Amino acid sequence: MDLSRRHAIRALGAGAIASTAAIGAPALFTSHAADVSDYKALVCVFLFGGLDCHDVLIPADADGFSAWRAARSSMLARYGASREPQALLNLSRVSQPMPTGPQFAFPPEFAGIHSIYESGNAAVVANTGPLIEPVTRASFTGGSGQLPARLFSHNDQQVTWQAGAPEGAQFGWGGLFADAVLASGANRDLPQFTSIVTDEAGAFSTGRSTLPFRVPIGGSNELGALQRLEAEGGSGFIDSVREQFAARGFMQDHVIERDIADAFASGIDNNQLYQNAFINGRPLIGNFQPGPLSVQLQAVAETIALRGSFAANRQIFFVSLGGFDTHAAQAFTLPNLMSEIDRAVSSFEAAMRAAGLSNQVTLFTASDFGRTLVANGDGTDHGWGGHHIVVGGAVRGRDIYGDVPPPVTGHNLDAGNGRLIPRLAVDQYAAQLGSWFGLNDAELASALPNLNRFNPTIDRFV
């Protein structure tokens, strides 16, 4: 049967198919990670739009809360009682057993994450963001500091968080971590199931020799993409597609089309491998409720449950939730988004704990940037540094790592209107996660080229 261009394009667009290996890409790492013999997974939850960090970690002592409320008075009336002291979820701290300093709380929408935190399996990493070198208010306003390119731009800061450079950067630190563990011998049989996404692949998941595999959301409901194409194209259509692409049936003298053909043939094979593993492996489901982030973390949990089918030692996942650009109507939109984070993360943590995998799976959040402390009337504007949550049995939990600037403007880490100048670089945040994942110092330095500009002796959170 001849392969028509229409069917080829339809097949290439099938959501359950993804290429998984960069053809002819050079290997990045030559040294070996310390140990990849056990199983470990990193799960990045990226919150697109810029999560309001000042609504994640809320001052709970009298002076701090009063200053925080004054900066946001025009907006807080719309929140109602949910942002009054009696509704907040106070945080205890291992490093501060006596409440003598500033106190902090989660908003009420984080009830599940609060419970995980208080159990010792979650921590907050404060004031983290993209940096090239340490920056203060003086060096920021005076122009003497070297700053990340295109600060406060959504697209650029999303990619900078993921890949250390603005839009156009190709290789993310998740993908480079995958390169490193693969070079160390992890996932030797099926390396294509190392870097995994639940939606369109961004820079984070792509390495020099690693491309992500997209898993279906919704389990068996989405595993029929190839079968639907077979039904439309006729009996034997998929086998014909694969054979013709494998044989480089399109313009064999064109290198780009040959590479596309190779990637497509591999994509069909990998999709079939995943589908067979899912159908035969009875993957862990857990108690996930419907929701855009929940269904993605359910797919991650199911894929982790299939790790034996893929002989996987290391996996790194990327999931995302959008809608956090809350310039207006923040009091109405942000609580719903935070409730979705809470439901999804709580269900995922419970599933990992029930499977005995809590110590082997670490989930962490990331976002374009934080937001301004000062409300703009009905919302908040683009910021820089933000507060992030790390979850898992390996986390040194029930604590807040890094410095939380006071809820006022004009301090040494204020870039204007309470935009936080990060004290902790993304490179430092990523390095701790990478070290736990199994990378050695040389591999971390290769994946995070600005790491050597920052203090290597910060407190470990994982």
CSV table of N, CA and C in Angstrom, one decimal, residues 286-347:
chain,number,residue,atom,x,y,z
A,286,GLY,N,-3.8,5.3,41.7
A,286,GLY,CA,-3.9,6.2,42.8
A,286,GLY,C,-5.3,6.9,42.8
A,287,ASN,N,-5.5,7.8,43.7
A,287,ASN,CA,-6.8,8.4,43.8
A,287,ASN,C,-6.7,9.9,43.3
A,288,PHE,N,-6.6,10.0,42.0
A,288,PHE,CA,-6.5,11.3,41.3
A,288,PHE,C,-7.9,11.8,40.9
A,289,GLN,N,-8.1,13.1,41.3
A,289,GLN,CA,-9.4,13.7,40.9
A,289,GLN,C,-9.2,14.3,39.5
A,290,PRO,N,-10.3,14.6,38.8
A,290,PRO,CA,-10.2,15.3,37.5
A,290,PRO,C,-9.6,16.7,37.7
A,291,GLY,N,-8.8,17.1,36.7
A,291,GLY,CA,-8.2,18.4,36.7
A,291,GLY,C,-7.0,18.4,35.8
A,292,PRO,N,-6.6,19.5,35.3
A,292,PRO,CA,-5.6,19.6,34.2
A,292,PRO,C,-4.2,19.2,34.7
A,293,LEU,N,-3.8,19.5,36.0
A,293,LEU,CA,-2.6,19.0,36.5
A,293,LEU,C,-2.7,17.6,37.1
A,294,SER,N,-3.8,17.3,37.6
A,294,SER,CA,-4.0,16.0,38.2
A,294,SER,C,-3.9,14.9,37.2
A,295,VAL,N,-4.5,15.1,36.0
A,295,VAL,CA,-4.4,14.0,35.0
A,295,VAL,C,-3.0,13.8,34.5
A,296,GLN,N,-2.2,14.9,34.5
A,296,GLN,CA,-0.8,14.8,34.1
A,296,GLN,C,0.0,14.0,35.1
A,297,LEU,N,-0.2,14.3,36.4
A,297,LEU,CA,0.6,13.6,37.4
A,297,LEU,C,0.1,12.2,37.6
A,298,GLN,N,-1.2,11.9,37.2
A,298,GLN,CA,-1.6,10.5,37.2
A,298,GLN,C,-0.9,9.8,36.1
A,299,ALA,N,-0.7,10.4,34.9
A,299,ALA,CA,0.1,9.8,33.9
A,299,ALA,C,1.5,9.5,34.3
A,300,VAL,N,2.1,10.5,35.0
A,300,VAL,CA,3.5,10.3,35.6
A,300,VAL,C,3.5,9.1,36.5
A,301,ALA,N,2.5,9.0,37.4
A,301,ALA,CA,2.5,7.9,38.4
A,301,ALA,C,2.3,6.6,37.7
A,302,GLU,N,1.5,6.5,36.6
A,302,GLU,CA,1.3,5.3,35.8
A,302,GLU,C,2.6,4.9,35.1
A,303,THR,N,3.3,5.9,34.6
A,303,THR,CA,4.6,5.6,33.9
A,303,THR,C,5.7,5.1,34.9
A,304,ILE,N,5.7,5.7,36.1
A,304,ILE,CA,6.7,5.2,37.1
A,304,ILE,C,6.3,3.8,37.5
A,305,ALA,N,5.1,3.5,37.5
A,305,ALA,CA,4.7,2.1,37.9
A,305,ALA,C,5.1,1.1,36.8
A,306,LEU,N,5.4,1.6,35.6
A,306,LEU,CA,5.8,0.7,34.5
A,306,LEU,C,7.3,0.7,34.4
A,307,ARG,N,8.0,1.2,35.3
A,307,ARG,CA,9.5,1.4,35.2
A,307,ARG,C,10.2,0.0,35.0
A,308,GLY,N,9.6,-1.1,35.6
A,308,GLY,CA,10.2,-2.4,35.4
A,308,GLY,C,10.1,-2.9,34.0
A,309,SER,N,9.0,-2.5,33.3
A,309,SER,CA,8.9,-2.9,31.9
A,309,SER,C,9.9,-2.2,31.0
A,310,PHE,N,10.4,-1.1,31.4
A,310,PHE,CA,11.4,-0.3,30.6
A,310,PHE,C,12.8,-0.5,31.2
A,311,ALA,N,13.0,-1.3,32.3
A,311,ALA,CA,14.2,-1.5,32.9
A,311,ALA,C,14.9,-0.1,33.2
A,312,ALA,N,14.1,0.8,33.8
A,312,ALA,CA,14.5,2.2,34.0
A,312,ALA,C,15.1,2.4,35.4
A,313,ASN,N,16.3,2.9,35.4
A,313,ASN,CA,16.9,3.3,36.7
A,313,ASN,C,16.6,4.8,37.0
A,314,ARG,N,16.6,5.6,36.0
A,314,ARG,CA,16.4,7.1,36.2
A,314,ARG,C,15.4,7.6,35.2
A,315,GLN,N,14.5,8.4,35.7
A,315,GLN,CA,13.5,9.1,34.8
A,315,GLN,C,13.3,10.5,35.3
A,316,ILE,N,13.1,11.4,34.3
A,316,ILE,CA,12.8,12.8,34.6
A,316,ILE,C,11.6,13.3,33.9
A,317,PHE,N,10.6,13.8,34.6
A,317,PHE,CA,9.3,14.2,34.0
A,317,PHE,C,9.1,15.7,34.0
A,318,PHE,N,8.3,16.1,33.1
A,318,PHE,CA,7.9,17.5,33.0
A,318,PHE,C,6.4,17.6,32.8
A,319,VAL,N,5.7,18.3,33.7
A,319,VAL,CA,4.3,18.5,33.6
A,319,VAL,C,4.1,20.0,33.8
A,320,SER,N,2.9,20.5,33.5
A,320,SER,CA,2.7,21.9,33.6
A,320,SER,C,1.3,22.3,33.8
A,321,LEU,N,1.1,23.5,34.3
A,321,LEU,CA,-0.2,24.1,34.5
A,321,LEU,C,-0.1,25.6,34.2
A,322,GLY,N,-1.0,26.1,33.4
A,322,GLY,CA,-1.0,27.5,33.0
A,322,GLY,C,-2.0,28.4,33.7
A,323,GLY,N,-2.0,29.7,33.4
A,323,GLY,CA,-3.0,30.6,34.0
A,323,GLY,C,-2.5,31.5,35.1
A,324,PHE,N,-1.2,31.5,35.4
A,324,PHE,CA,-0.7,32.2,36.5
A,324,PHE,C,-0.4,33.7,36.3
A,325,ASP,N,-0.7,34.2,35.1
A,325,ASP,CA,-0.4,35.6,34.8
A,325,ASP,C,-1.5,36.5,35.3
A,326,THR,N,-1.5,36.7,36.6
A,326,THR,CA,-2.7,37.3,37.3
A,326,THR,C,-2.6,38.8,37.5
A,327,HIS,N,-2.5,39.5,36.4
A,327,HIS,CA,-2.5,40.9,36.5
A,327,HIS,C,-3.9,41.5,37.0
A,328,ALA,N,-4.9,40.7,36.7
A,328,ALA,CA,-6.3,41.1,37.1
A,328,ALA,C,-7.0,39.9,37.7
A,329,ALA,N,-8.0,40.2,38.5
A,329,ALA,CA,-8.9,39.2,39.1
A,329,ALA,C,-8.2,38.1,39.8
A,330,GLN,N,-7.0,38.4,40.4
A,330,GLN,CA,-6.2,37.4,41.0
A,330,GLN,C,-7.0,36.7,42.1
A,331,ALA,N,-7.8,37.4,42.9
A,331,ALA,CA,-8.5,36.8,44.0
A,331,ALA,C,-9.5,35.8,43.5
A,332,PHE,N,-9.9,35.8,42.3
A,332,PHE,CA,-10.9,34.9,41.8
A,332,PHE,C,-10.2,33.7,41.0
A,333,THR,N,-9.1,34.0,40.4
A,333,THR,CA,-8.4,32.9,39.6
A,333,THR,C,-7.4,32.1,40.3
A,334,LEU,N,-6.5,32.8,41.1
A,334,LEU,CA,-5.4,32.1,41.7
A,334,LEU,C,-5.8,31.1,42.7
A,335,PRO,N,-6.8,31.3,43.6
A,335,PRO,CA,-7.2,30.2,44.5
A,335,PRO,C,-7.6,28.9,43.8
A,336,ASN,N,-8.3,29.0,42.7
A,336,ASN,CA,-8.7,27.8,42.0
A,336,ASN,C,-7.5,27.1,41.4
A,337,LEU,N,-6.5,27.9,40.9
A,337,LEU,CA,-5.3,27.2,40.4
A,337,LEU,C,-4.5,26.6,41.5
A,338,MET,N,-4.4,27.3,42.7
A,338,MET,CA,-3.7,26.7,43.8
A,338,MET,C,-4.4,25.4,44.4
A,339,SER,N,-5.7,25.4,44.3
A,339,SER,CA,-6.4,24.2,44.7
A,339,SER,C,-6.1,23.1,43.8
A,340,GLU,N,-6.0,23.3,42.5
A,340,GLU,CA,-5.6,22.3,41.6
A,340,GLU,C,-4.2,21.8,41.8
A,341,ILE,N,-3.3,22.7,42.1
A,341,ILE,CA,-1.9,22.2,42.5
A,341,ILE,C,-2.0,21.3,43.7
A,342,ASP,N,-2.7,21.7,44.7
A,342,ASP,CA,-2.8,21.0,46.0
A,342,ASP,C,-3.4,19.6,45.7
A,343,ARG,N,-4.5,19.5,45.0
A,343,ARG,CA,-5.1,18.2,44.7
A,343,ARG,C,-4.2,17.3,44.0
A,344,ALA,N,-3.5,17.8,43.0
A,344,ALA,CA,-2.7,17.0,42.1
A,344,ALA,C,-1.4,16.5,42.9
A,345,VAL,N,-0.8,17.4,43.5
A,345,VAL,CA,0.5,17.1,44.3
A,345,VAL,C,0.2,16.2,45.4
A,346,SER,N,-0.9,16.4,46.1
A,346,SER,CA,-1.3,15.6,47.3
A,346,SER,C,-1.6,14.1,46.8
A,347,SER,N,-2.3,14.0,45.7
A,347,SER,CA,-2.7,12.7,45.2
A,347,SER,C,-1.4,12.0,44.7
